[in-house]
XYZ file of C-alpha atoms in Angstrom:
603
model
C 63.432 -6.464 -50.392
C 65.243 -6.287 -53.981
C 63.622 -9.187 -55.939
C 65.850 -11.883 -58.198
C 65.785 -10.796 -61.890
C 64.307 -14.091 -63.647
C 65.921 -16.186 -66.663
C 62.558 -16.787 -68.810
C 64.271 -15.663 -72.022
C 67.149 -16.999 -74.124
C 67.988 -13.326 -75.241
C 67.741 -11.146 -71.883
C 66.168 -8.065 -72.961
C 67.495 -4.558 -72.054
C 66.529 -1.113 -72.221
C 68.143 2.346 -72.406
C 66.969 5.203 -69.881
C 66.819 8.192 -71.979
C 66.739 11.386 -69.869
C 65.812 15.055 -70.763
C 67.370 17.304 -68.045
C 65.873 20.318 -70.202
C 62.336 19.339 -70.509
C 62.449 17.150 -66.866
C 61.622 13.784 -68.799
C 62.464 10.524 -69.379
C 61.661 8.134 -71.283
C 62.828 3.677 -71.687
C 63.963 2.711 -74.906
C 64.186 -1.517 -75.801
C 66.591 -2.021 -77.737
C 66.148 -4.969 -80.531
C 67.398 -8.483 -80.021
C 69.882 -8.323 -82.627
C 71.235 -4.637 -81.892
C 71.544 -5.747 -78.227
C 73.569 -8.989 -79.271
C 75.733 -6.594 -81.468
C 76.472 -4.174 -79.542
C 76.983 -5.962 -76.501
C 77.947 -3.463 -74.224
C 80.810 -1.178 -72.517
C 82.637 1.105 -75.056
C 80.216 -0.072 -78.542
C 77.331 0.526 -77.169
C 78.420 3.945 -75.254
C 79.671 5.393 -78.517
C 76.392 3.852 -80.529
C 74.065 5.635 -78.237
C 76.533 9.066 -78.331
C 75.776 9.146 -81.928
C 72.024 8.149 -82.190
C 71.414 11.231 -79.726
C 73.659 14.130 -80.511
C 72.904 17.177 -82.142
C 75.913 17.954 -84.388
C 74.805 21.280 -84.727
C 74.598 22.278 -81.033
C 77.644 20.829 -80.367
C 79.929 24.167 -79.102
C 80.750 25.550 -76.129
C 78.166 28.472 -76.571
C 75.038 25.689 -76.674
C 76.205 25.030 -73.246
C 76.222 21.485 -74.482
C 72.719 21.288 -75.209
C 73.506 18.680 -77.710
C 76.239 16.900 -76.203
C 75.092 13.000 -74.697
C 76.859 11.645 -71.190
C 76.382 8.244 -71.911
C 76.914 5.585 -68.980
C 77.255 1.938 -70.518
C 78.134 -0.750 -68.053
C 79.616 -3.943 -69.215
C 77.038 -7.313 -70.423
C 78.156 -9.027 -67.638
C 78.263 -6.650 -64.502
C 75.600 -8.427 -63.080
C 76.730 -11.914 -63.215
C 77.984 -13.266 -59.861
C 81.504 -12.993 -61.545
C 82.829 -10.452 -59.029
C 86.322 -9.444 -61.583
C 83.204 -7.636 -63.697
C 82.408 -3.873 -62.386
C 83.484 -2.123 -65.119
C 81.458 0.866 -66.911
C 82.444 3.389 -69.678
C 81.557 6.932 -70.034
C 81.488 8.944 -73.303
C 80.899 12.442 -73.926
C 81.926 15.305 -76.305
C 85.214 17.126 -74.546
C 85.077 20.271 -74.504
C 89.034 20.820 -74.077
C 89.909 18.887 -76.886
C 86.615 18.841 -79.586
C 86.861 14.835 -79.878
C 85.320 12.382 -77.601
C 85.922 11.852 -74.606
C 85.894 8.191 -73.384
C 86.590 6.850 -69.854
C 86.471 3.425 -68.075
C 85.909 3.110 -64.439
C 85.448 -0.159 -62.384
C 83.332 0.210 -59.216
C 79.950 -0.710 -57.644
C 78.273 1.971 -60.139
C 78.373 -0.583 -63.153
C 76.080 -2.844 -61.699
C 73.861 -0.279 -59.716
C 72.980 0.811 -63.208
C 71.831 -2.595 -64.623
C 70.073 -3.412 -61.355
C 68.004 -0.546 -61.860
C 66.752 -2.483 -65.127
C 68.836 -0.498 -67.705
C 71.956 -1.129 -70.126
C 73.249 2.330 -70.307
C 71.770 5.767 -68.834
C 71.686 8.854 -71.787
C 71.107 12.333 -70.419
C 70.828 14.998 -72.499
C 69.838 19.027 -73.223
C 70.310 21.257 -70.638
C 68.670 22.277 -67.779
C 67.690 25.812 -66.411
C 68.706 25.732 -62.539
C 71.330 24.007 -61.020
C 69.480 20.224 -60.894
C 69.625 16.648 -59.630
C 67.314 13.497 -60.458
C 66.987 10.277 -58.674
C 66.240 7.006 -60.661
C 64.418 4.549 -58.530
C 62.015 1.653 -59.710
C 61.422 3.028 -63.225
C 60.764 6.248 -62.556
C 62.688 9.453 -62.732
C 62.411 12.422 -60.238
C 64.147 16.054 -61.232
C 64.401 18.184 -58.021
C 66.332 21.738 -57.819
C 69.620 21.889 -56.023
C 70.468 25.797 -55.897
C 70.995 24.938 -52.021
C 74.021 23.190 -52.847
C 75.789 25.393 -54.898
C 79.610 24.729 -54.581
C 79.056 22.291 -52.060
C 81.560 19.783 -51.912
C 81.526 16.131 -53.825
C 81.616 14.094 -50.588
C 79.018 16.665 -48.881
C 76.654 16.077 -51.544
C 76.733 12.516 -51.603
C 76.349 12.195 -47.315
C 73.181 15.145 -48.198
C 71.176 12.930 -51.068
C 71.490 9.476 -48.815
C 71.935 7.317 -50.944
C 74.474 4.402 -51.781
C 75.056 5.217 -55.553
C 75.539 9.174 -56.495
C 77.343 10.825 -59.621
C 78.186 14.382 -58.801
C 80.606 17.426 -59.550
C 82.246 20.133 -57.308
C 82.635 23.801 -57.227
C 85.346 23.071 -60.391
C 82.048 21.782 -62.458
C 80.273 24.596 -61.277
C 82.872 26.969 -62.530
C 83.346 25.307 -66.013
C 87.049 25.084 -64.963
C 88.567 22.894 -67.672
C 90.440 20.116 -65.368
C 86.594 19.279 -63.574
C 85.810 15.760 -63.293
C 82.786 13.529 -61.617
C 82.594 11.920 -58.079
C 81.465 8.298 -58.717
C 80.904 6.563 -55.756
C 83.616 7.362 -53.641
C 85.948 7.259 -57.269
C 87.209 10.472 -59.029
C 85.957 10.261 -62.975
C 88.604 11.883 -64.407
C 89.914 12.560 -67.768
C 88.400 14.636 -70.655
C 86.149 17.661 -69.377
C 83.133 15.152 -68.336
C 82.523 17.054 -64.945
C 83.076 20.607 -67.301
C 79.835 19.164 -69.397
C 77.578 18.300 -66.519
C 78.492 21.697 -65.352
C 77.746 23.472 -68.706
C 73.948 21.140 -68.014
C 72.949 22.415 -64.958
C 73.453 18.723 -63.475
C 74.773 18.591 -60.086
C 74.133 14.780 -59.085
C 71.969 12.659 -60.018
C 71.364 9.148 -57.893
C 71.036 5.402 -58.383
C 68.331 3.086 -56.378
C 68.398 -0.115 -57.442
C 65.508 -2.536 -56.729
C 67.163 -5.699 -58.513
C 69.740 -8.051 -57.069
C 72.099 -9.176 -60.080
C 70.884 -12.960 -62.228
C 72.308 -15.931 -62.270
C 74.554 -16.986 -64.938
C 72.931 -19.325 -68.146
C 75.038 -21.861 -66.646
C 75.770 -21.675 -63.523
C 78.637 -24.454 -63.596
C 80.231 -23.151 -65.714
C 80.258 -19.647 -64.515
C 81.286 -21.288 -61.044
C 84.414 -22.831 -63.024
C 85.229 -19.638 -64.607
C 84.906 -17.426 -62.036
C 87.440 -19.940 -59.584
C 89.818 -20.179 -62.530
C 90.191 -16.626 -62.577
C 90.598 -16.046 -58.859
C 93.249 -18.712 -59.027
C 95.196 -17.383 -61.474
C 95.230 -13.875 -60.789
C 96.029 -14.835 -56.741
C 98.788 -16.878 -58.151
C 101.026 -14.135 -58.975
C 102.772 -12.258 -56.783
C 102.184 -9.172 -58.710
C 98.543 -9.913 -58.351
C 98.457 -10.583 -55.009
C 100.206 -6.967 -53.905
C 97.396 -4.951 -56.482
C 94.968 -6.995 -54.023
C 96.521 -5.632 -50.795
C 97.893 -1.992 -52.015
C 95.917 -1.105 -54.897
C 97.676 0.287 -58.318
C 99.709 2.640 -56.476
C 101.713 -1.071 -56.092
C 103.487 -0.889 -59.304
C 105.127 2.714 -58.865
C 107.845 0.262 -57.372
C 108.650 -0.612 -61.024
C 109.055 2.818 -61.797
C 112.632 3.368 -60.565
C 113.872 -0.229 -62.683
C 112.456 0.760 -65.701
C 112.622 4.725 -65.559
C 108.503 5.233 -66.373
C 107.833 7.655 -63.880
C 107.391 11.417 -64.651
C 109.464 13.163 -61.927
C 109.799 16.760 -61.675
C 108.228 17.414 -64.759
C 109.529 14.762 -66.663
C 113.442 15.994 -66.182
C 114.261 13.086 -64.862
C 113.340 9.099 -64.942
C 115.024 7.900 -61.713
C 114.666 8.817 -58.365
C 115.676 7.138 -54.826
C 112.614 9.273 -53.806
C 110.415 7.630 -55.438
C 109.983 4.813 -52.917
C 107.917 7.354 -50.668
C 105.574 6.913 -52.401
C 105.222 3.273 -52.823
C 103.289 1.908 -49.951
C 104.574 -0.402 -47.089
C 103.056 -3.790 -46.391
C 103.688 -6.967 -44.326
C 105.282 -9.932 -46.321
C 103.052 -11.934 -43.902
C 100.142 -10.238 -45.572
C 101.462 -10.812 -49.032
C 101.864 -14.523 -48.957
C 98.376 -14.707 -47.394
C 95.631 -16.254 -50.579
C 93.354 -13.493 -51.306
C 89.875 -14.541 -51.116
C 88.260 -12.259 -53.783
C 89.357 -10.184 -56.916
C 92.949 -8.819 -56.218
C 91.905 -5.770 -59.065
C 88.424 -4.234 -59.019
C 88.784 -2.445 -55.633
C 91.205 0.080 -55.053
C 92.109 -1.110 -51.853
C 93.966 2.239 -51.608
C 92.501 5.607 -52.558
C 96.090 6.849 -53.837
C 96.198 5.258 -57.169
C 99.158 4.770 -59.771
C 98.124 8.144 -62.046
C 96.967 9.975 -58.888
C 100.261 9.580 -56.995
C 102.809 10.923 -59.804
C 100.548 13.471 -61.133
C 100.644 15.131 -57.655
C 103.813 13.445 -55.857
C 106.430 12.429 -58.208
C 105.463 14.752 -61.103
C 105.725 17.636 -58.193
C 108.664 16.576 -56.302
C 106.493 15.796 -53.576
C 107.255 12.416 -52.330
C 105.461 12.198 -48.972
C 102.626 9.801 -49.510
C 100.606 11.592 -46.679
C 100.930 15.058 -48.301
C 100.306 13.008 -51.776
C 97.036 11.616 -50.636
C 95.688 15.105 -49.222
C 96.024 16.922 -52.813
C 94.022 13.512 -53.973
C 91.049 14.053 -51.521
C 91.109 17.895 -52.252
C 90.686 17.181 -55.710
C 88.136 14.954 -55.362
C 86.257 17.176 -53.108
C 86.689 19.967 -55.639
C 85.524 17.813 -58.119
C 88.765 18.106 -60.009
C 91.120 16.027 -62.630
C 94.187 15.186 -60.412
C 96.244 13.990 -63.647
C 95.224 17.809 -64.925
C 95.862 19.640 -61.963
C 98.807 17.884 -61.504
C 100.248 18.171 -64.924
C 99.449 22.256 -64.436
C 100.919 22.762 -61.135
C 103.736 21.514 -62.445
C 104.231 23.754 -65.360
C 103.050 26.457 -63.070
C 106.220 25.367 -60.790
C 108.547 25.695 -63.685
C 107.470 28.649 -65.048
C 107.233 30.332 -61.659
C 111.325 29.766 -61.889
C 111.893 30.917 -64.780
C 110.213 34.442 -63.416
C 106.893 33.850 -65.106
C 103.516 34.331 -63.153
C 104.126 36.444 -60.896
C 101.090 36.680 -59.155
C 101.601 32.877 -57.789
C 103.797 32.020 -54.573
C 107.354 30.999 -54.791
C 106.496 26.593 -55.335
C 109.995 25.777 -55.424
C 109.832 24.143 -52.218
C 107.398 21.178 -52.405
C 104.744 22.095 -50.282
C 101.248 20.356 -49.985
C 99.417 23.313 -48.220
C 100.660 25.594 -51.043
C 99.296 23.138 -53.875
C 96.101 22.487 -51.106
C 95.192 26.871 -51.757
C 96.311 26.631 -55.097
C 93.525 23.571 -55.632
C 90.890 25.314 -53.613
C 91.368 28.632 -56.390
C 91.192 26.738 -59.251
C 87.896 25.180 -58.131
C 86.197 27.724 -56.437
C 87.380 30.630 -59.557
C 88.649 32.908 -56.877
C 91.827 33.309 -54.860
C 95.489 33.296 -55.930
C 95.596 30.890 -58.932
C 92.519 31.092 -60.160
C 93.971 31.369 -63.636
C 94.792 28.125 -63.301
C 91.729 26.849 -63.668
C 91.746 27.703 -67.937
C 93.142 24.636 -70.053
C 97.032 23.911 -69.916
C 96.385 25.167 -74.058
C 95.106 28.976 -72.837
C 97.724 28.728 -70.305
C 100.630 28.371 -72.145
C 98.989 30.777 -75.199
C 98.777 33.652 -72.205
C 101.824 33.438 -69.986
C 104.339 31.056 -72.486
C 106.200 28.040 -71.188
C 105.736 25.929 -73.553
C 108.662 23.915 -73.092
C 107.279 22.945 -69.831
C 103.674 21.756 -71.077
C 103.381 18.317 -71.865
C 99.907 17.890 -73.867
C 98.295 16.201 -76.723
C 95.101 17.865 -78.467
C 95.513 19.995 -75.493
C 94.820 17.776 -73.208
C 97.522 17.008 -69.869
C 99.449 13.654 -70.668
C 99.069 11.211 -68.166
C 102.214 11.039 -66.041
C 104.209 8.475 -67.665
C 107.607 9.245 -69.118
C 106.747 7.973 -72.542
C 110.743 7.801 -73.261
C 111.002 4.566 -71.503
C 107.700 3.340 -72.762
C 107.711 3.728 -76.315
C 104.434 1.190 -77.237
C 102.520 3.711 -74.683
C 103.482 6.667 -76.313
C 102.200 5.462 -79.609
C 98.966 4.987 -77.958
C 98.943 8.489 -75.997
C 99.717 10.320 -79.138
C 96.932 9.404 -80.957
C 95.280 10.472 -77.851
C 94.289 6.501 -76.705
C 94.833 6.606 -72.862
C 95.436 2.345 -72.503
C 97.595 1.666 -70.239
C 100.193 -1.209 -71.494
C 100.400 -3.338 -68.031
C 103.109 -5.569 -69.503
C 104.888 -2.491 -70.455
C 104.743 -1.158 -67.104
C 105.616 -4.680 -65.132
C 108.881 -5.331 -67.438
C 109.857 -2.372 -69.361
C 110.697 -1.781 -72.814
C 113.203 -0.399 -74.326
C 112.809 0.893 -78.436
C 115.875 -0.459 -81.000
C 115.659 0.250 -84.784
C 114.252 -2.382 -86.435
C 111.405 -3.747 -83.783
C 108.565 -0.832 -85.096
C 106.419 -3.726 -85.761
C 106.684 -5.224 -82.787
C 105.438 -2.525 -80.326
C 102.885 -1.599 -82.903
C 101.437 -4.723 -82.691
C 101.690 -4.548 -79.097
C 99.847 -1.209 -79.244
C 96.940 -2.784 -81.711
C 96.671 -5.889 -78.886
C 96.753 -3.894 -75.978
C 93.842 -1.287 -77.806
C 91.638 -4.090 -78.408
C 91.777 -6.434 -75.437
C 91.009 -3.440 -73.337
C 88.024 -2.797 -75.241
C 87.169 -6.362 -75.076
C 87.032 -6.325 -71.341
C 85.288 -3.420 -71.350
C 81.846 -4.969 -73.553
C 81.819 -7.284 -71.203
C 82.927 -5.522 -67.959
C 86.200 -6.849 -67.067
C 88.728 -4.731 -64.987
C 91.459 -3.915 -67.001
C 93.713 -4.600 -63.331
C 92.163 -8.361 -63.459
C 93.812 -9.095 -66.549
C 97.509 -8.361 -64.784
C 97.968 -12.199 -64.605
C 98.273 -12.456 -68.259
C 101.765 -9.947 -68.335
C 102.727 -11.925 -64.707
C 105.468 -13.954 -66.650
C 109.033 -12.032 -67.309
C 109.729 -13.988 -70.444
C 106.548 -14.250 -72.210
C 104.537 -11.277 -70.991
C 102.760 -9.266 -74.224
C 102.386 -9.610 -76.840
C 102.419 -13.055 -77.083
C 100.186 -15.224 -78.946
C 99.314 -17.310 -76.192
C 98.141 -15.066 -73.540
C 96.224 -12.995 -75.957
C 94.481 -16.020 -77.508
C 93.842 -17.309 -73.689
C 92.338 -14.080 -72.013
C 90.067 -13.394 -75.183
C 88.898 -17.239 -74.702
C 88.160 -16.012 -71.071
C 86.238 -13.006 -72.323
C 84.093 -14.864 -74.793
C 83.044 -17.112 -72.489
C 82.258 -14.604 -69.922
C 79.954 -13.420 -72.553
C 78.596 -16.455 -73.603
C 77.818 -17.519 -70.191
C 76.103 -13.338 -69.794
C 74.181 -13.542 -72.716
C 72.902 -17.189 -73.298
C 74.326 -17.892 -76.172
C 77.726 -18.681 -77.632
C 80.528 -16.185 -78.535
C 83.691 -17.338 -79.853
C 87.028 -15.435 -79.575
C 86.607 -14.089 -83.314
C 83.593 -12.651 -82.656
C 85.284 -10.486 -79.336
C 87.987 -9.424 -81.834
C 85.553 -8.196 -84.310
C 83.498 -6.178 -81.496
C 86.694 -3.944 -80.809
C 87.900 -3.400 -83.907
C 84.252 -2.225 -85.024
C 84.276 0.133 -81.950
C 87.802 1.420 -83.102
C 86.120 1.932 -86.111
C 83.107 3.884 -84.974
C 85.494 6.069 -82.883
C 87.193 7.014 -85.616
C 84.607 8.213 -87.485
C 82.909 9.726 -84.851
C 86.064 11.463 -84.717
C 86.776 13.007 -88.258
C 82.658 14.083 -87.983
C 83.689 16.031 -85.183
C 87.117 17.477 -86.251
C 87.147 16.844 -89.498
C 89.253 13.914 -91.419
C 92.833 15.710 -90.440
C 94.788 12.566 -91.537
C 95.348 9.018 -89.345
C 98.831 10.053 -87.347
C 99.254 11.657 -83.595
C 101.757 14.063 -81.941
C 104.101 14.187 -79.063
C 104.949 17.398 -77.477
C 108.560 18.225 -78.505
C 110.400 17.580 -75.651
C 109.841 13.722 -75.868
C 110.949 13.677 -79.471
C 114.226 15.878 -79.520
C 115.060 16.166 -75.732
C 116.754 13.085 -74.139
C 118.341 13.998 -71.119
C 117.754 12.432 -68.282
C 119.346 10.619 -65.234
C 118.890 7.250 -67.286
C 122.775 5.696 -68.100
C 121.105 4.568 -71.653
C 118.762 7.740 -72.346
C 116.561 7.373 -75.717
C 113.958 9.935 -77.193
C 110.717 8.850 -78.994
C 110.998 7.785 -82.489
C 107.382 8.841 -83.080
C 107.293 8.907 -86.778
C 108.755 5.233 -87.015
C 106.477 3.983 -84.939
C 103.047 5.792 -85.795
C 104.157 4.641 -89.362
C 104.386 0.775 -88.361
C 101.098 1.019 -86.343
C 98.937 2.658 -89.032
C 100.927 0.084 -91.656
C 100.005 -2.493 -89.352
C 96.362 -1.782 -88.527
C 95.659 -1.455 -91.801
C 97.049 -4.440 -93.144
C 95.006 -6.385 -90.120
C 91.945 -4.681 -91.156
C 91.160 -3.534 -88.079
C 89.068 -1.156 -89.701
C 87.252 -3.363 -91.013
C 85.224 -6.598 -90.335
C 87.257 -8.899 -88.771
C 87.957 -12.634 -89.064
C 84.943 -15.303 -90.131
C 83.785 -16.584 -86.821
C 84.979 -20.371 -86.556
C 81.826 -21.405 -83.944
C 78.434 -22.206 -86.094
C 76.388 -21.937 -83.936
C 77.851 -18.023 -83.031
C 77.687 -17.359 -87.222
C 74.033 -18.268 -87.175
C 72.875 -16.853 -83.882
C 74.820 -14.026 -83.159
C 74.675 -10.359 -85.575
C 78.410 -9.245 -86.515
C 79.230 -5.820 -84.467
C 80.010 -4.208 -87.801
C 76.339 -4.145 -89.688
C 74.520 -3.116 -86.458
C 77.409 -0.071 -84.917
């Protein structure tokens, strides 16, 4: 029976698991009351830990990643009875695009990891053998798993029995650049993360849990919180369909504001579109939802997912949509990445490039279906596939039909109708905007300022959520209102009240909203550092591939390019002026100046 973890503390002390896949050893590392309080947890403490334990100098694709950290670091308050916090961030070296990679994921993984009596999981070096390791009551076991060579994600997990399993497919295997990691039922995508645990040897590793969660330091007031939020997000209409259909929901926005990438971005609009947008009962939708309408994807085809391999490929059947999605999880592959190659692959085969691949100008899913299975597996027609959309373009050309920054896929967004998320995805930030997405936006000279600070609030309320394990879906109640969705002053000020006393009531003692502000922009800080060690200090502005910036045509009656270099020049202004950089403001709370450590000296 899994035994209640006991409040006899005011500080609840935490550990990291440190584990040596080379050597097959482990080891528990406490971390000190004031670098715990600092660091809190999610995204700061993720990159803290990437940096204490990499090896700069083994850092290259010929090390086999030797020195590259996978860091897992689950939010403070996972474990609270709060059920909106699930959240967990990943961070690892990428070795497609030589910065870090960072990914946040809410699921039931978050909080297996802190009931197995850790903050954050490190794994490290590089074993000799295709490997595994189960964590269970302490103790770490390393077993051999040459049996399952390019066995399937979802055959691995039924094999190790057992309710929480990270693993990669036959793409991981292969070091094919698009590989990803099976979490729990949930494709980890984004990044190369499933190409490093396939340059380790690591082909799952499991989670057995012998704690059952805490109680809150006040359990009134977590009680209060936790039916306040429920409320408010089941009080919108917006929230309420997430709850039923999952993310895939807001594709129906697509087609109002013209954000969807169709057909490889030629066009914004498309009466097609609604394929792909599931169908529901308006019985159903008025009905109260009882639980969290965001942390559960009630539907496996989620909002990326479905345009990256529907929309994106003209393929607007959601059946044939959600086969590609299990393939690729199967495989072990980045459906965003696939999708994004496929799709240059379909243009190029057009224009009479690569030859060797079958005519795709037909949307057909058991075409794409073979064309997955190659690019995993590293054999079959396609297989070249499997290289980075970079090494594709630099051996067969089409680069007008590659849309990449740092040589990395874009996500599927068409970033002309969403200018305040294409300043974030060309500095190679993947937050998605959610007000942006629920109400449009449209750019008009002058307002630079505007969507820049829009970009800055966006960046550090999601990292916010993530120290404390919010889902970034949970906060879609705050962009619910069509006049004063973000950024405004109001809701931002509101849900960072929420989130510091989420992590008041996590940590047992007070956090004011100043103090949340300060923890992201110190973790936007780190990053960037972090960054220039790794790729040297190249100067503070991103890129756009061309097409966005000088290529406006589309089906849209009012079509508008990117002004990149107006708005890149009004967020760096901006961010700089804020200091987000830098410390941020004097914390107003006393008893949070004298108690808790400022995120800055600690990072």
């Amino acid at each position: 029976m899994k035994k209640k973890r006991a409040l006899a503390y005011p500080y609840r002390h935490r550990s990291i698991l440190h584990i040596d896949i080379g050597s097959e050893t482990y080891s528990q590392i406490p971390l000190e009351e004031d670098e715990a309080k600092a660091l809190l947890g999610g995204r700061l403490l993720a990159l803290t830990l990437w940096e204490r334990f990499a090896q700069f100098d083994e850092l290259d694709r010929k090390s086999y990643e030797r020195g590259n950290p996978v860091v897992f670091a689950p939010g403070a308050g996972v474990d609270t009875p709060l059920s909106c916090c699930t959240s967990f961030t990943v961070v690892t070296k990428s070795p497609v695009t030589g910065a870090l990679s960072i990914t946040s994921a809410a699921s039931s993984l978050a909080q297996a990891i802190v009931d197995c009596g850790y903050s954050a999981l490190v794994i490290t070096g590089r074993a000799r053998r295709l490997s595994s390791f189960s964590i269970s009551e302490g103790k770490v076991g390393f077993f051999s798993s040459e049996e399952l060579h390019d066995q399937l994600t979802t055959e691995v997990a039924k094999r190790s029995n057992a309710a929480h399993v990270v693993a990669i497919g036959p793409a991981g295997e292969h070091l094919v650049s698009h590989a990803s990691l099976y979490a729990n039922g949930q494709n980890i995508t984004r990044g190369g993360v499933g190409l490093v645990f396939g340059m380790k040897n690591i082909k799952y590793f499991t989670l057995h849990p012998h704690l059952q969660g805490r109680d809150s330091y006040d359990s009134e007031r977590m009680g209060k919180l936790s039916t306040s939020l429920l409320k408010e997000m089941n009080s919108t209409k917006i929230g309420r369909t997430i709850a039923e259909q999952g993310s895939i929901a807001l594709l129906q926005k697509a087609n109002h504001h013209g954000w969807a990438a169709i057909d490889t971005y030629s066009t914004r609009i498309d009466g097609r579109l609604w394929g792909l947008c599931p169908r529901s009962c308006e019985q159903q939708m008025d009905a109260k939802v009882p639980a969290c309408p965001a942390c559960t994807e009630r539907n496996a085809l989620d909002l990326e997912s479905g345009m990256a391999l529907g929309s994106n490929l003209e393929l607007f059947d959601s059946r044939s949509v959600q086969q590609l999605v299990t393939r690729c999880l199967e495989n072990g592959l980045d459906p965003v990445s696939v999708g994004s190659v496929l799709a240059w692959a379909r243009k190029c085969r057009q224009d009479g490039l690569l030859g060797f691949l079958p005519d795709m100008q037909r949307s057909s899913a058991m075409v794409y279906l073979r064309l997955i299975d190659a690019m995993a597996f590293g054999r079959g027609t396609g297989e070249q596939l499997g290289k980075s959309l970079g090494e594709l373009v630099s051996l067969y050309g089409g680069f007008e039909h590659a849309y990449m920054v740092q040589n990395l896929p874009l996500q599927p967004y068409d970033y002309r109708a969403l200018p305040v998320q294409a300043t974030l995805a060309a500095i190679g930030d993947e937050t998605l905007v959610v007000g942006e997405l629920l109400w449009g936006n449209r750019y008009r000279r002058g307002n630079e300022r505007r969507l820049a600070s829009w970009a800055l609030s966006a960046q550090t309320l999601g990292i916010a959520m993530e120290g404390v394990g919010f889902c970034h879906w949970a906060s879609v109640s705050h962009f619910a209102h069509p006049l004063l969705h973000f950024p405004h002053f109001k809701r931002e000020k509101r849900l960072l009240s929420q989130l510091s006393e989420l992590a008041s009531l996590s940590e047992g003692y007070e956090i004011d909203s100043s103090w949340m502000m300060s923890y992201a922009r110190t973790c936007l800080k780190k990053q960037r550092e972090i960054t220039y060690r790794l790729r040297g200090k190249t100067g503070p502005y991103g890129e756009l591939p061309d097409q966005l910036l000088v290529n406006g045509k589309s089906n849209f009656r009012a079509a508008q390019v990117v002004p990149l270099a107006r708005l890149l020049d009004a967020y760096w202004s901006l961010s700089s002026k804020k200091s987000y950089w830098r410390d941020g403001k004097k914390r107003s709370s006393s008893k949070a100046r004298t108690e808790t450590p400022s995120p800055s000296k600690m990072a």
